[in-house]
mmCIF file of C-alpha atoms and ligand atoms in Angstrom:
data_model
loop_
_atom_site.group_PDB
_atom_site.id
_atom_site.type_symbol
_atom_site.label_atom_id
_atom_site.label_comp_id
_atom_site.label_asym_id
_atom_site.label_seq_id
_atom_site.Cartn_x
_atom_site.Cartn_y
_atom_site.Cartn_z
ATOM 1 C CA MET A 38 -4.356 1.059 1.157
ATOM 2 C CA ARG A 39 -7.569 2.676 -0.049
ATOM 3 C CA ILE A 40 -9.624 3.709 2.950
ATOM 4 C CA GLY A 41 -13.138 5.163 3.206
ATOM 5 C CA ILE A 42 -13.884 7.174 6.343
ATOM 6 C CA THR A 43 -17.376 8.006 7.535
ATOM 7 C CA CYS A 44 -17.938 10.275 10.527
ATOM 8 C CA TYR A 45 -20.180 13.074 11.739
ATOM 9 C CA PRO A 46 -18.662 16.066 9.971
ATOM 10 C CA THR A 47 -20.005 18.583 12.471
ATOM 11 C CA TYR A 48 -18.433 20.035 15.627
ATOM 12 C CA GLY A 49 -17.405 17.127 17.866
ATOM 13 C CA GLY A 50 -14.540 14.930 18.942
ATOM 14 C CA SER A 51 -15.360 11.884 16.820
ATOM 15 C CA GLY A 52 -15.472 13.952 13.609
ATOM 16 C CA ALA A 53 -12.301 15.794 14.605
ATOM 17 C CA LEU A 54 -10.428 12.576 15.313
ATOM 18 C CA ALA A 55 -11.679 10.827 12.162
ATOM 19 C CA THR A 56 -10.609 13.782 10.028
ATOM 20 C CA GLU A 57 -7.163 14.054 11.636
ATOM 21 C CA LEU A 58 -6.734 10.312 11.132
ATOM 22 C CA GLY A 59 -7.661 10.568 7.440
ATOM 23 C CA ILE A 60 -5.252 13.457 6.919
ATOM 24 C CA ALA A 61 -2.449 11.572 8.685
ATOM 25 C CA LEU A 62 -3.120 8.382 6.675
ATOM 26 C CA ALA A 63 -3.003 10.341 3.412
ATOM 27 C CA ALA A 64 0.286 11.929 4.502
ATOM 28 C CA ARG A 65 1.618 8.384 4.951
ATOM 29 C CA GLY A 66 0.742 7.507 1.340
ATOM 30 C CA HIS A 67 -2.727 5.963 1.657
ATOM 31 C CA GLU A 68 -5.716 7.017 -0.440
ATOM 32 C CA VAL A 69 -8.445 8.396 1.816
ATOM 33 C CA HIS A 70 -12.104 8.935 0.872
ATOM 34 C CA PHE A 71 -14.341 10.830 3.294
ATOM 35 C CA ILE A 72 -17.976 9.763 2.818
ATOM 36 C CA THR A 73 -20.064 12.209 4.863
ATOM 37 C CA TYR A 74 -23.097 14.470 4.500
ATOM 38 C CA ARG A 75 -20.950 17.611 4.707
ATOM 39 C CA GLN A 76 -17.266 18.459 4.385
ATOM 40 C CA PRO A 77 -15.756 17.557 7.790
ATOM 41 C CA PHE A 78 -15.111 20.741 9.763
ATOM 42 C CA ARG A 79 -11.400 20.069 10.172
ATOM 43 C CA LEU A 80 -10.772 19.039 6.549
ATOM 44 C CA PRO A 81 -9.002 21.664 4.414
ATOM 45 C CA SER A 82 -10.357 22.117 0.902
ATOM 46 C CA PHE A 83 -7.587 20.227 -0.901
ATOM 47 C CA LEU A 84 -5.019 17.677 0.191
ATOM 48 C CA PRO A 85 -3.139 15.173 -1.951
ATOM 49 C CA ARG A 86 -4.692 11.679 -1.887
ATOM 50 C CA VAL A 87 -7.815 12.925 -0.049
ATOM 51 C CA TRP A 88 -11.334 12.812 -1.587
ATOM 52 C CA PHE A 89 -14.616 14.061 -0.207
ATOM 53 C CA HIS A 90 -17.828 12.322 -1.325
ATOM 54 C CA GLU A 91 -20.967 14.073 -0.158
ATOM 55 C CA VAL A 92 -23.970 12.005 0.899
ATOM 56 C CA ASP A 93 -27.072 13.573 -0.611
ATOM 57 C CA VAL A 94 -29.967 12.824 1.715
ATOM 58 C CA GLY A 95 -32.414 14.848 -0.342
ATOM 59 C CA ARG A 96 -35.826 16.055 0.728
ATOM 60 C CA TYR A 97 -39.232 14.624 0.002
ATOM 61 C CA PRO A 98 -42.536 15.669 1.615
ATOM 62 C CA LEU A 99 -43.388 12.105 2.629
ATOM 63 C CA PHE A 100 -40.191 11.805 4.666
ATOM 64 C CA GLU A 101 -40.581 13.525 7.974
ATOM 65 C CA TYR A 102 -37.301 11.758 8.809
ATOM 66 C CA PRO A 103 -35.178 11.454 5.632
ATOM 67 C CA PRO A 104 -33.455 8.020 5.531
ATOM 68 C CA TYR A 105 -29.861 9.242 5.889
ATOM 69 C CA ASP A 106 -28.587 5.767 6.728
ATOM 70 C CA LEU A 107 -29.834 4.433 3.367
ATOM 71 C CA ALA A 108 -28.417 7.349 1.383
ATOM 72 C CA LEU A 109 -25.122 6.777 3.180
ATOM 73 C CA ALA A 110 -25.177 3.041 2.347
ATOM 74 C CA VAL A 111 -25.768 3.869 -1.326
ATOM 75 C CA ARG A 112 -22.853 6.341 -1.361
ATOM 76 C CA MET A 113 -20.577 3.889 0.453
ATOM 77 C CA HIS A 114 -21.447 1.164 -2.049
ATOM 78 C CA GLU A 115 -20.752 3.523 -4.941
ATOM 79 C CA VAL A 116 -17.426 4.845 -3.598
ATOM 80 C CA VAL A 117 -16.114 1.382 -2.675
ATOM 81 C CA ARG A 118 -16.993 0.142 -6.154
ATOM 82 C CA ASP A 119 -15.663 3.139 -8.090
ATOM 83 C CA HIS A 120 -12.442 3.590 -6.104
ATOM 84 C CA GLN A 121 -11.794 -0.066 -5.156
ATOM 85 C CA LEU A 122 -11.660 0.689 -1.438
ATOM 86 C CA ASP A 123 -10.144 -1.935 0.830
ATOM 87 C CA ILE A 124 -11.556 -0.654 4.116
ATOM 88 C CA LEU A 125 -14.603 1.310 5.263
ATOM 89 C CA HIS A 126 -13.737 2.886 8.613
ATOM 90 C CA CYS A 127 -16.869 4.026 10.467
ATOM 91 C CA HIS A 128 -16.501 6.489 13.309
ATOM 92 C CA TYR A 129 -19.448 6.360 15.709
ATOM 93 C CA ALA A 130 -21.497 3.166 15.415
ATOM 94 C CA ILE A 131 -24.929 4.673 14.730
ATOM 95 C CA PRO A 132 -25.874 4.552 11.898
ATOM 96 C CA HIS A 133 -22.492 4.404 10.162
ATOM 97 C CA ALA A 134 -21.648 0.787 10.968
ATOM 98 C CA THR A 135 -25.157 -0.258 9.945
ATOM 99 C CA SER A 136 -24.924 1.589 6.627
ATOM 100 C CA ALA A 137 -21.550 -0.064 5.995
ATOM 101 C CA TRP A 138 -23.103 -3.463 6.637
ATOM 102 C CA ILE A 139 -25.832 -2.729 4.057
ATOM 103 C CA ALA A 140 -23.286 -1.405 1.520
ATOM 104 C CA ARG A 141 -21.166 -4.503 1.985
ATOM 105 C CA ALA A 142 -24.166 -6.810 1.528
ATOM 106 C CA MET A 143 -24.889 -5.043 -1.784
ATOM 107 C CA LEU A 144 -21.253 -5.338 -2.869
ATOM 108 C CA ARG A 145 -21.122 -9.027 -2.077
ATOM 109 C CA GLU A 146 -24.149 -9.621 -4.295
ATOM 110 C CA GLU A 147 -21.960 -8.253 -7.093
ATOM 111 C CA GLY A 148 -18.969 -10.418 -6.275
ATOM 112 C CA ARG A 149 -17.054 -7.559 -4.603
ATOM 113 C CA ASP A 150 -16.102 -7.045 -0.973
ATOM 114 C CA VAL A 151 -14.805 -4.541 1.560
ATOM 115 C CA LYS A 152 -13.711 -4.826 5.195
ATOM 116 C CA VAL A 153 -15.566 -2.780 7.802
ATOM 117 C CA VAL A 154 -13.771 -1.262 10.804
ATOM 118 C CA THR A 155 -15.863 0.523 13.431
ATOM 119 C CA THR A 156 -14.482 2.922 16.018
ATOM 120 C CA LEU A 157 -16.707 3.492 19.033
ATOM 121 C CA HIS A 158 -16.377 7.007 20.359
ATOM 122 C CA GLY A 159 -18.706 7.537 23.279
ATOM 123 C CA THR A 160 -22.413 8.186 23.366
ATOM 124 C CA ASP A 161 -22.928 5.694 20.523
ATOM 125 C CA ILE A 162 -22.316 3.161 23.318
ATOM 126 C CA THR A 163 -23.006 4.965 26.596
ATOM 127 C CA ILE A 164 -26.254 6.777 25.701
ATOM 128 C CA VAL A 165 -27.782 6.508 22.196
ATOM 129 C CA GLY A 166 -26.854 2.871 21.566
ATOM 130 C CA GLN A 167 -28.490 1.844 24.832
ATOM 131 C CA GLU A 168 -31.826 3.413 23.943
ATOM 132 C CA ARG A 169 -34.568 0.899 23.288
ATOM 133 C CA SER A 170 -34.890 1.984 19.635
ATOM 134 C CA PHE A 171 -31.204 1.451 18.865
ATOM 135 C CA HIS A 172 -29.844 -1.264 21.162
ATOM 136 C CA THR A 173 -30.275 -4.347 18.955
ATOM 137 C CA ILE A 174 -29.125 -2.666 15.738
ATOM 138 C CA THR A 175 -26.061 -1.228 17.502
ATOM 139 C CA LYS A 176 -25.151 -4.652 18.872
ATOM 140 C CA PHE A 177 -25.740 -6.252 15.459
ATOM 141 C CA SER A 178 -23.649 -3.656 13.610
ATOM 142 C CA ILE A 179 -20.752 -3.939 16.057
ATOM 143 C CA GLU A 180 -20.798 -7.720 15.813
ATOM 144 C CA LYS A 181 -20.901 -7.591 12.012
ATOM 145 C CA SER A 182 -17.881 -5.266 11.766
ATOM 146 C CA HIS A 183 -14.617 -7.020 10.901
ATOM 147 C CA ALA A 184 -12.772 -5.014 13.557
ATOM 148 C CA VAL A 185 -13.972 -2.802 16.378
ATOM 149 C CA THR A 186 -11.977 -0.252 18.346
ATOM 150 C CA ALA A 187 -12.848 1.866 21.367
ATOM 151 C CA VAL A 188 -11.079 5.084 22.293
ATOM 152 C CA SER A 189 -10.543 4.052 25.924
ATOM 153 C CA GLN A 190 -10.482 1.036 28.187
ATOM 154 C CA TYR A 191 -13.556 2.459 29.921
ATOM 155 C CA LEU A 192 -15.488 2.483 26.620
ATOM 156 C CA ARG A 193 -14.338 -1.023 25.759
ATOM 157 C CA ASP A 194 -15.574 -2.326 29.130
ATOM 158 C CA GLU A 195 -18.838 -0.425 28.755
ATOM 159 C CA THR A 196 -19.350 -1.980 25.287
ATOM 160 C CA TYR A 197 -19.022 -5.495 26.659
ATOM 161 C CA ARG A 198 -21.218 -4.646 29.668
ATOM 162 C CA ALA A 199 -24.006 -3.087 27.612
ATOM 163 C CA PHE A 200 -23.938 -5.229 24.476
ATOM 164 C CA GLY A 201 -22.159 -8.474 25.272
ATOM 165 C CA CYS A 202 -20.619 -8.267 21.812
ATOM 166 C CA VAL A 203 -20.532 -11.944 20.864
ATOM 167 C CA GLY A 204 -17.489 -12.975 18.859
ATOM 168 C CA CYS A 205 -15.954 -9.531 18.635
ATOM 169 C CA ASN A 206 -12.714 -8.314 20.018
ATOM 170 C CA VAL A 207 -12.863 -4.627 20.890
ATOM 171 C CA GLU A 208 -9.341 -3.192 20.716
ATOM 172 C CA VAL A 209 -8.445 0.005 22.522
ATOM 173 C CA ILE A 210 -6.802 2.592 20.262
ATOM 174 C CA PRO A 211 -6.766 5.923 22.068
ATOM 175 C CA ASN A 212 -7.222 9.293 20.422
ATOM 176 C CA PHE A 213 -4.168 11.323 19.450
ATOM 177 C CA VAL A 214 -3.047 14.921 18.886
ATOM 178 C CA ASP A 215 -0.939 16.662 16.315
ATOM 179 C CA PRO A 216 1.897 17.913 18.551
ATOM 180 C CA THR A 217 2.982 20.618 16.152
ATOM 181 C CA LEU A 218 -0.482 22.172 15.966
ATOM 182 C CA TYR A 219 -1.221 22.018 19.700
ATOM 183 C CA ASP A 220 1.876 23.901 20.755
ATOM 184 C CA ARG A 221 1.215 27.095 22.721
ATOM 185 C CA THR A 222 4.478 28.692 21.582
ATOM 186 C CA ARG A 223 3.291 28.697 17.947
ATOM 187 C CA HIS A 224 0.107 30.726 18.319
ATOM 188 C CA THR A 225 -1.099 34.192 19.199
ATOM 189 C CA PHE A 226 -4.106 34.206 21.506
ATOM 190 C CA PRO A 227 -6.902 35.790 19.435
ATOM 191 C CA ILE A 228 -8.729 37.471 22.348
ATOM 192 C CA PRO A 229 -7.286 40.991 22.719
ATOM 193 C CA ALA A 230 -5.215 41.782 25.815
ATOM 194 C CA ASP A 231 -7.481 44.732 26.692
ATOM 195 C CA VAL A 232 -10.368 42.272 27.026
ATOM 196 C CA ILE A 233 -8.463 39.837 29.240
ATOM 197 C CA ARG A 234 -6.750 42.635 31.280
ATOM 198 C CA GLY A 235 -4.170 40.326 32.868
ATOM 199 C CA ARG A 236 -6.756 37.944 34.310
ATOM 200 C CA LYS A 237 -6.360 34.149 34.248
ATOM 201 C CA VAL A 238 -8.217 32.381 31.447
ATOM 202 C CA LEU A 239 -10.305 29.301 32.235
ATOM 203 C CA MET A 240 -11.655 27.519 29.159
ATOM 204 C CA HIS A 241 -14.267 24.941 28.258
ATOM 205 C CA ILE A 242 -14.804 23.499 24.763
ATOM 206 C CA SER A 243 -17.680 21.167 23.922
ATOM 207 C CA ASN A 244 -20.939 20.594 22.081
ATOM 208 C CA PHE A 245 -22.860 21.693 25.210
ATOM 209 C CA ARG A 246 -24.790 18.427 25.582
ATOM 210 C CA PRO A 247 -26.295 17.496 28.995
ATOM 211 C CA VAL A 248 -23.444 15.030 29.598
ATOM 212 C CA LYS A 249 -20.979 17.982 29.674
ATOM 213 C CA ARG A 250 -22.597 19.490 32.833
ATOM 214 C CA VAL A 251 -21.873 23.020 31.696
ATOM 215 C CA ARG A 252 -23.640 24.442 34.765
ATOM 216 C CA ASP A 253 -20.883 22.829 36.860
ATOM 217 C CA VAL A 254 -18.273 24.517 34.659
ATOM 218 C CA VAL A 255 -19.793 27.933 35.340
ATOM 219 C CA ALA A 256 -20.330 27.170 39.044
ATOM 220 C CA THR A 257 -16.663 26.167 39.391
ATOM 221 C CA PHE A 258 -15.566 29.338 37.650
ATOM 222 C CA ALA A 259 -17.816 31.455 39.897
ATOM 223 C CA ARG A 260 -15.917 30.154 42.952
ATOM 224 C CA VAL A 261 -12.504 30.562 41.313
ATOM 225 C CA GLN A 262 -13.070 34.173 40.312
ATOM 226 C CA GLU A 263 -13.868 35.067 43.943
ATOM 227 C CA GLN A 264 -10.219 34.289 44.756
ATOM 228 C CA VAL A 265 -8.354 34.685 41.469
ATOM 229 C CA PRO A 266 -9.094 37.471 38.938
ATOM 230 C CA SER A 267 -10.182 35.428 35.940
ATOM 231 C CA VAL A 268 -12.449 35.013 32.917
ATOM 232 C CA LEU A 269 -14.218 31.946 31.581
ATOM 233 C CA VAL A 270 -14.107 31.347 27.827
ATOM 234 C CA MET A 271 -16.817 28.953 26.609
ATOM 235 C CA VAL A 272 -16.206 27.575 23.104
ATOM 236 C CA GLY A 273 -18.811 25.607 21.142
ATOM 237 C CA ASP A 274 -22.563 25.488 21.154
ATOM 238 C CA GLY A 275 -25.409 23.102 21.812
ATOM 239 C CA PRO A 276 -28.638 22.534 23.691
ATOM 240 C CA GLU A 277 -27.292 23.400 27.154
ATOM 241 C CA ARG A 278 -25.755 26.734 26.240
ATOM 242 C CA VAL A 279 -28.784 28.589 27.612
ATOM 243 C CA GLU A 280 -28.342 26.656 30.877
ATOM 244 C CA ALA A 281 -24.750 27.839 31.133
ATOM 245 C CA GLU A 282 -25.758 31.421 30.370
ATOM 246 C CA ASP A 283 -28.476 31.202 33.007
ATOM 247 C CA GLU A 284 -26.020 29.824 35.591
ATOM 248 C CA ALA A 285 -23.634 32.694 34.885
ATOM 249 C CA ARG A 286 -26.419 35.263 35.356
ATOM 250 C CA GLN A 287 -27.707 33.611 38.545
ATOM 251 C CA ARG A 288 -24.227 33.589 40.052
ATOM 252 C CA GLY A 289 -23.582 37.184 39.025
ATOM 253 C CA VAL A 290 -20.556 36.346 36.858
ATOM 254 C CA ALA A 291 -22.087 36.831 33.400
ATOM 255 C CA ASP A 292 -19.807 39.799 32.653
ATOM 256 C CA ASN A 293 -16.760 37.569 33.070
ATOM 257 C CA VAL A 294 -17.992 34.678 30.919
ATOM 258 C CA MET A 295 -17.526 34.822 27.143
ATOM 259 C CA PHE A 296 -19.514 32.545 24.868
ATOM 260 C CA LEU A 297 -17.613 32.383 21.579
ATOM 261 C CA GLY A 298 -19.818 29.851 19.775
ATOM 262 C CA LYS A 299 -18.440 27.224 17.416
ATOM 263 C CA ILE A 300 -14.837 27.919 16.447
ATOM 264 C CA ASP A 301 -12.982 25.389 14.320
ATOM 265 C CA ALA A 302 -9.412 26.520 15.027
ATOM 266 C CA ILE A 303 -9.067 25.909 18.744
ATOM 267 C CA ALA A 304 -5.270 25.611 19.002
ATOM 268 C CA PRO A 305 -4.794 29.433 19.112
ATOM 269 C CA LEU A 306 -7.468 29.696 21.808
ATOM 270 C CA LEU A 307 -5.903 26.945 23.923
ATOM 271 C CA ALA A 308 -2.556 28.718 23.600
ATOM 272 C CA GLY A 309 -3.927 31.499 25.816
ATOM 273 C CA ALA A 310 -5.684 29.305 28.386
ATOM 274 C CA ASP A 311 -4.417 28.799 31.948
ATOM 275 C CA CYS A 312 -6.785 26.011 32.894
ATOM 276 C CA PHE A 313 -9.197 23.732 31.006
ATOM 277 C CA LEU A 314 -12.442 22.606 32.649
ATOM 278 C CA LEU A 315 -14.120 19.360 31.505
ATOM 279 C CA MET A 316 -16.794 18.315 33.986
ATOM 280 C CA SER A 317 -18.723 15.619 32.097
ATOM 281 C CA ASP A 318 -20.289 12.778 34.025
ATOM 282 C CA LYS A 319 -19.598 10.253 31.244
ATOM 283 C CA GLU A 320 -16.751 11.273 28.970
ATOM 284 C CA SER A 321 -15.398 8.254 27.100
ATOM 285 C CA PHE A 322 -12.075 9.951 26.417
ATOM 286 C CA GLY A 323 -12.134 13.753 26.288
ATOM 287 C CA LEU A 324 -10.295 14.704 23.095
ATOM 288 C CA SER A 325 -10.596 18.391 23.985
ATOM 289 C CA ALA A 326 -8.817 17.659 27.284
ATOM 290 C CA LEU A 327 -5.988 15.979 25.370
ATOM 291 C CA GLU A 328 -5.732 18.943 22.994
ATOM 292 C CA ALA A 329 -5.589 21.234 26.038
ATOM 293 C CA MET A 330 -2.848 19.119 27.637
ATOM 294 C CA ALA A 331 -0.806 19.147 24.432
ATOM 295 C CA SER A 332 -1.125 22.939 24.509
ATOM 296 C CA GLY A 333 0.305 22.974 28.036
ATOM 297 C CA VAL A 334 -3.033 23.667 29.689
ATOM 298 C CA PRO A 335 -3.675 21.803 32.982
ATOM 299 C CA VAL A 336 -7.066 20.049 32.987
ATOM 300 C CA ILE A 337 -9.502 20.072 35.875
ATOM 301 C CA GLY A 338 -12.425 17.695 35.569
ATOM 302 C CA TYR A 339 -14.350 14.791 36.998
ATOM 303 C CA ASP A 340 -13.031 11.362 37.835
ATOM 304 C CA ALA A 341 -15.491 9.608 35.538
ATOM 305 C CA GLY A 342 -15.556 7.576 32.322
ATOM 306 C CA GLY A 343 -12.304 7.524 30.388
ATOM 307 C CA LEU A 344 -10.988 10.908 31.533
ATOM 308 C CA PRO A 345 -8.716 9.329 34.206
ATOM 309 C CA GLU A 346 -7.010 7.455 31.347
ATOM 310 C CA VAL A 347 -6.118 10.812 29.786
ATOM 311 C CA VAL A 348 -5.528 13.125 32.767
ATOM 312 C CA GLN A 349 -3.188 11.934 35.507
ATOM 313 C CA HIS A 350 -4.480 13.334 38.780
ATOM 314 C CA GLY A 351 -1.904 15.553 40.454
ATOM 315 C CA VAL A 352 0.484 15.325 37.494
ATOM 316 C CA THR A 353 -1.191 16.728 34.373
ATOM 317 C CA GLY A 354 -4.371 18.011 36.030
ATOM 318 C CA PHE A 355 -6.808 17.335 38.852
ATOM 319 C CA LEU A 356 -9.853 15.067 38.947
ATOM 320 C CA HIS A 357 -12.697 15.210 41.463
ATOM 321 C CA ALA A 358 -15.857 13.209 42.097
ATOM 322 C CA VAL A 359 -18.757 14.073 39.788
ATOM 323 C CA GLY A 360 -20.561 17.110 41.209
ATOM 324 C CA ASP A 361 -17.680 18.197 43.465
ATOM 325 C CA VAL A 362 -17.599 21.761 42.230
ATOM 326 C CA GLU A 363 -15.968 22.924 45.502
ATOM 327 C CA GLY A 364 -13.076 20.489 45.076
ATOM 328 C CA ALA A 365 -12.581 21.400 41.422
ATOM 329 C CA ALA A 366 -12.578 25.112 42.272
ATOM 330 C CA ALA A 367 -10.080 24.543 45.118
ATOM 331 C CA SER A 368 -7.707 22.758 42.718
ATOM 332 C CA ALA A 369 -8.028 25.539 40.162
ATOM 333 C CA ILE A 370 -7.413 28.242 42.762
ATOM 334 C CA ALA A 371 -4.333 26.437 44.116
ATOM 335 C CA LEU A 372 -2.923 25.943 40.623
ATOM 336 C CA LEU A 373 -3.606 29.448 39.349
ATOM 337 C CA SER A 374 -2.166 31.030 42.502
ATOM 338 C CA ASP A 375 1.188 29.237 42.342
ATOM 339 C CA ALA A 376 3.242 30.027 39.225
ATOM 340 C CA SER A 377 5.795 27.248 39.737
ATOM 341 C CA ALA A 378 3.104 24.605 40.381
ATOM 342 C CA TRP A 379 1.270 25.764 37.244
ATOM 343 C CA GLN A 380 4.479 25.549 35.180
ATOM 344 C CA ARG A 381 5.210 22.062 36.493
ATOM 345 C CA VAL A 382 1.717 20.748 35.611
ATOM 346 C CA SER A 383 1.675 22.591 32.266
ATOM 347 C CA THR A 384 5.014 21.061 31.208
ATOM 348 C CA ALA A 385 3.983 17.585 32.375
ATOM 349 C CA ALA A 386 0.677 17.845 30.480
ATOM 350 C CA ALA A 387 2.365 18.852 27.207
ATOM 351 C CA GLU A 388 4.967 16.071 27.559
ATOM 352 C CA ASP A 389 2.442 13.391 28.483
ATOM 353 C CA ALA A 390 0.195 14.284 25.533
ATOM 354 C CA ARG A 391 3.167 13.943 23.176
ATOM 355 C CA THR A 392 4.390 10.708 24.709
ATOM 356 C CA ARG A 393 1.305 8.603 25.392
ATOM 357 C CA PHE A 394 -0.898 10.025 22.619
ATOM 358 C CA SER A 395 1.597 10.634 19.840
ATOM 359 C CA GLU A 396 -0.004 10.908 16.404
ATOM 360 C CA GLN A 397 2.721 8.820 14.784
ATOM 361 C CA ALA A 398 2.367 5.881 17.148
ATOM 362 C CA ILE A 399 -1.418 5.832 17.152
ATOM 363 C CA VAL A 400 -1.892 6.214 13.403
ATOM 364 C CA ALA A 401 0.541 3.275 13.063
ATOM 365 C CA GLN A 402 -1.779 1.262 15.340
ATOM 366 C CA TYR A 403 -4.676 1.921 12.937
ATOM 367 C CA GLU A 404 -2.521 0.922 9.947
ATOM 368 C CA ASP A 405 -1.592 -2.285 11.711
ATOM 369 C CA LEU A 406 -5.258 -2.976 12.471
ATOM 370 C CA TYR A 407 -6.224 -2.409 8.803
ATOM 371 C CA GLU A 408 -3.476 -4.765 7.642
ATOM 372 C CA ARG A 409 -4.504 -7.467 10.094
ATOM 373 C CA THR A 410 -8.149 -7.053 9.092
ATOM 374 C CA LEU A 411 -7.353 -7.311 5.388
ATOM 375 C CA ALA A 412 -5.295 -10.432 6.009
ATOM 376 C CA THR A 413 -8.225 -12.186 7.678
ATOM 377 C CA ALA A 414 -10.172 -14.352 5.287
ATOM 378 C CA ASP A 415 -13.988 -14.275 5.230
ATOM 379 C CA THR A 416 -15.643 -17.604 5.735
ATOM 380 C CA SER A 417 -18.824 -16.971 3.756
ATOM 381 C CA PRO A 418 -18.392 -17.171 -0.041
ATOM 382 C CA LEU A 419 -19.028 -14.196 -2.314
ATOM 383 C CA ARG A 420 -21.902 -14.382 -4.749
ATOM 384 C CA THR A 421 -20.450 -15.477 -8.048
ATOM 385 C CA PRO A 422 -21.433 -13.855 -11.343
ATOM 386 C CA PRO A 423 -23.717 -13.699 -13.238
ATOM 387 C CA PHE A 424 -25.138 -10.984 -11.021
ATOM 388 C CA VAL A 425 -27.155 -7.794 -11.473
ATOM 389 C CA PRO A 426 -24.846 -4.931 -10.564
ATOM 390 C CA ALA A 427 -26.412 -2.166 -8.463
ATOM 391 C CA ILE A 428 -25.147 0.665 -10.664
ATOM 392 C CA LEU A 429 -26.986 3.964 -10.447
ATOM 393 C CA PRO A 430 -28.099 5.079 -13.900
ATOM 394 C CA SER A 431 -26.465 8.456 -14.465
ATOM 395 C CA HIS A 432 -29.766 10.148 -15.420
ATOM 396 C CA LEU A 433 -31.372 9.571 -11.985
ATOM 397 C CA PRO A 434 -32.090 12.883 -10.207
ATOM 398 C CA SER A 435 -31.575 13.537 -6.500
ATOM 399 C CA ILE A 436 -34.753 13.639 -4.469
ATOM 400 C CA ALA A 437 -36.135 17.151 -4.246
ATOM 401 C CA ALA A 438 -39.478 18.497 -3.131
ATOM 402 C CA PRO A 439 -41.720 18.897 -6.189
HETATM 403 O O1 GMT B 14 -20.205 10.723 21.912
HETATM 404 C C1 GMT B 14 -20.425 11.929 21.778
HETATM 405 O O2 GMT B 14 -21.048 12.604 22.588
HETATM 406 C C2 GMT B 14 -19.941 12.614 20.589
HETATM 407 C C3 GMT B 14 -18.511 12.385 20.336
HETATM 408 C C4 GMT B 14 -18.164 13.473 19.413
HETATM 409 O O3 GMT B 14 -18.403 13.321 18.224
HETATM 410 O O4 GMT B 14 -17.678 14.477 19.913
HETATM 411 O O5 GMT B 14 -17.659 12.467 21.496
HETATM 412 C C5 GMT B 14 -17.060 11.298 21.916
HETATM 413 O O6 GMT B 14 -15.939 11.059 21.084
HETATM 414 C C6 GMT B 14 -14.777 11.834 21.327
HETATM 415 C C7 GMT B 14 -13.695 11.414 20.354
HETATM 416 O O7 GMT B 14 -13.324 10.088 20.547
HETATM 417 C C8 GMT B 14 -14.334 11.640 22.779
HETATM 418 O O8 GMT B 14 -13.168 12.400 23.029
HETATM 419 C C9 GMT B 14 -15.464 12.111 23.699
HETATM 420 O O9 GMT B 14 -15.069 11.869 25.031
HETATM 421 C C10 GMT B 14 -16.735 11.351 23.391
HETATM 422 N N1 GMT B 14 -17.855 11.974 24.143
HETATM 423 C C11 GMT B 14 -18.425 11.402 25.189
HETATM 424 O O10 GMT B 14 -18.125 10.315 25.606
HETATM 425 C C12 GMT B 14 -19.509 12.178 25.850
#
C-alpha cells in the first residue's frame, strides 16, 4: 500500500507513535510518505520506501495566525496525486483530519480519491477538541474519516461521550513499542556514575503540559528521597517546567533533580532508571510509561484515563488516586527498598510490554484496518471529467514577507 502519514513532528507521544508506525510499515514493504511541517523527531534521515514532504506554511504580515491547516491540505492533495496514495493516516484529529477532508474534496473534484484514517491520541479529544472553538469541526472531521481509531478503550469511550460520533465506529488499536530498542541490557546509561553516586534513579518524561502534574512528580520524589537515597531525572520541556523547578526549590530537593530538556533518544536513559513516574490526571494511554515498562522500569502513576490499561497495578507498577502523592511515594519507597520485589516488577513490566503491546501484532492491526477501509466502497460518486485539475504551477513562489 501507499500510505501518507501526518502527525505533529515535535516532541510528543503521538508524533513518536506515528513515526514508529511509518518506519515499521515501510519495513514491511509499504511505501510511506510523511507529510508534516518538520522532519519527525524520531525519523532517521534516510530509510528505504520512506519519503518526507515538508509543509511550507510560509509567513505573510497579514497572517497573525498562518493557515497551517490549509497549507497542509494543499500538500496532502499534491502528495496523494503525485504518489498515488491509497490512504492518508492522520494522527491527532486537529487539524489533520480536517485538512485531509479538504484535500480529499479537492481530489474528488478531479476524479481521484483517497481513504482517510484518523487516530485519536489524547488531548485532541479530552481537551482541545472539547473547546468551544474546535468542538464542531472535530466532530465533523471524525465523522468524515473512513476509519477512526483510539489508542485506548478510555479514549474511545470519551470520544463517544464528548462527540456522539454519529455513524462512526471507533476501533481501539493500542500503542506499541519496539522491543529491541527498549531493552535495558542493550544500552549504557549516559549520566556518569560519579553524578548518580549509587543513588536510585526516578525518571519522568513528558512535554510538561498542565495535564502531566509535574509538581506532583517532584513532590513524590521529595518524599522518596527522605527514605531512599535517590535522584530525579526530568526529561522533556514545556510550559510547566518552571513549576517543577519551583516545586523542587520549595521542597529543598533542587540539587537532586536534573532537568535534561528535550532528548530524542530516551531508550538509553530509561535503561538506567529504577522507577518511572507518570502522574497525569488525564493520560489517554501513556506511551512513555509503555516505553519505560519495556525497558524493565516499574511505573508509578495515577489511576486515571487510559493508564490502567497499560500499567497493571501491583504487577507492572502501582497506581494511586489522582493527587495521592503520599501513596505514590509509599509505593516507590517499598519498591526501591526491596531488591527482589523490584526485580519481580521489572521483569513483569518488560514481559507485559512485549506481549500485550508487541510492535508486530499492532502494526498488523493497522494493516488490517487499511485493507478493510480500502475494500469499503464509497457511496457518493466521484466527479467525472472534464474537470479543472488543481495543479500548482511550478513557478509559484512560497509566501514570504516582502
Ligand atoms: O494529547 C496530547 O497531549 C499529546 C499527545 C502527544 O502528541 O504526545 O499525547 C497523547 O498521545 C500519546 C500517544 O498516543 C499518548 O501516549 C498520551 O497518553 C496522550 N496524551 C494525553 O492523553 C495527555
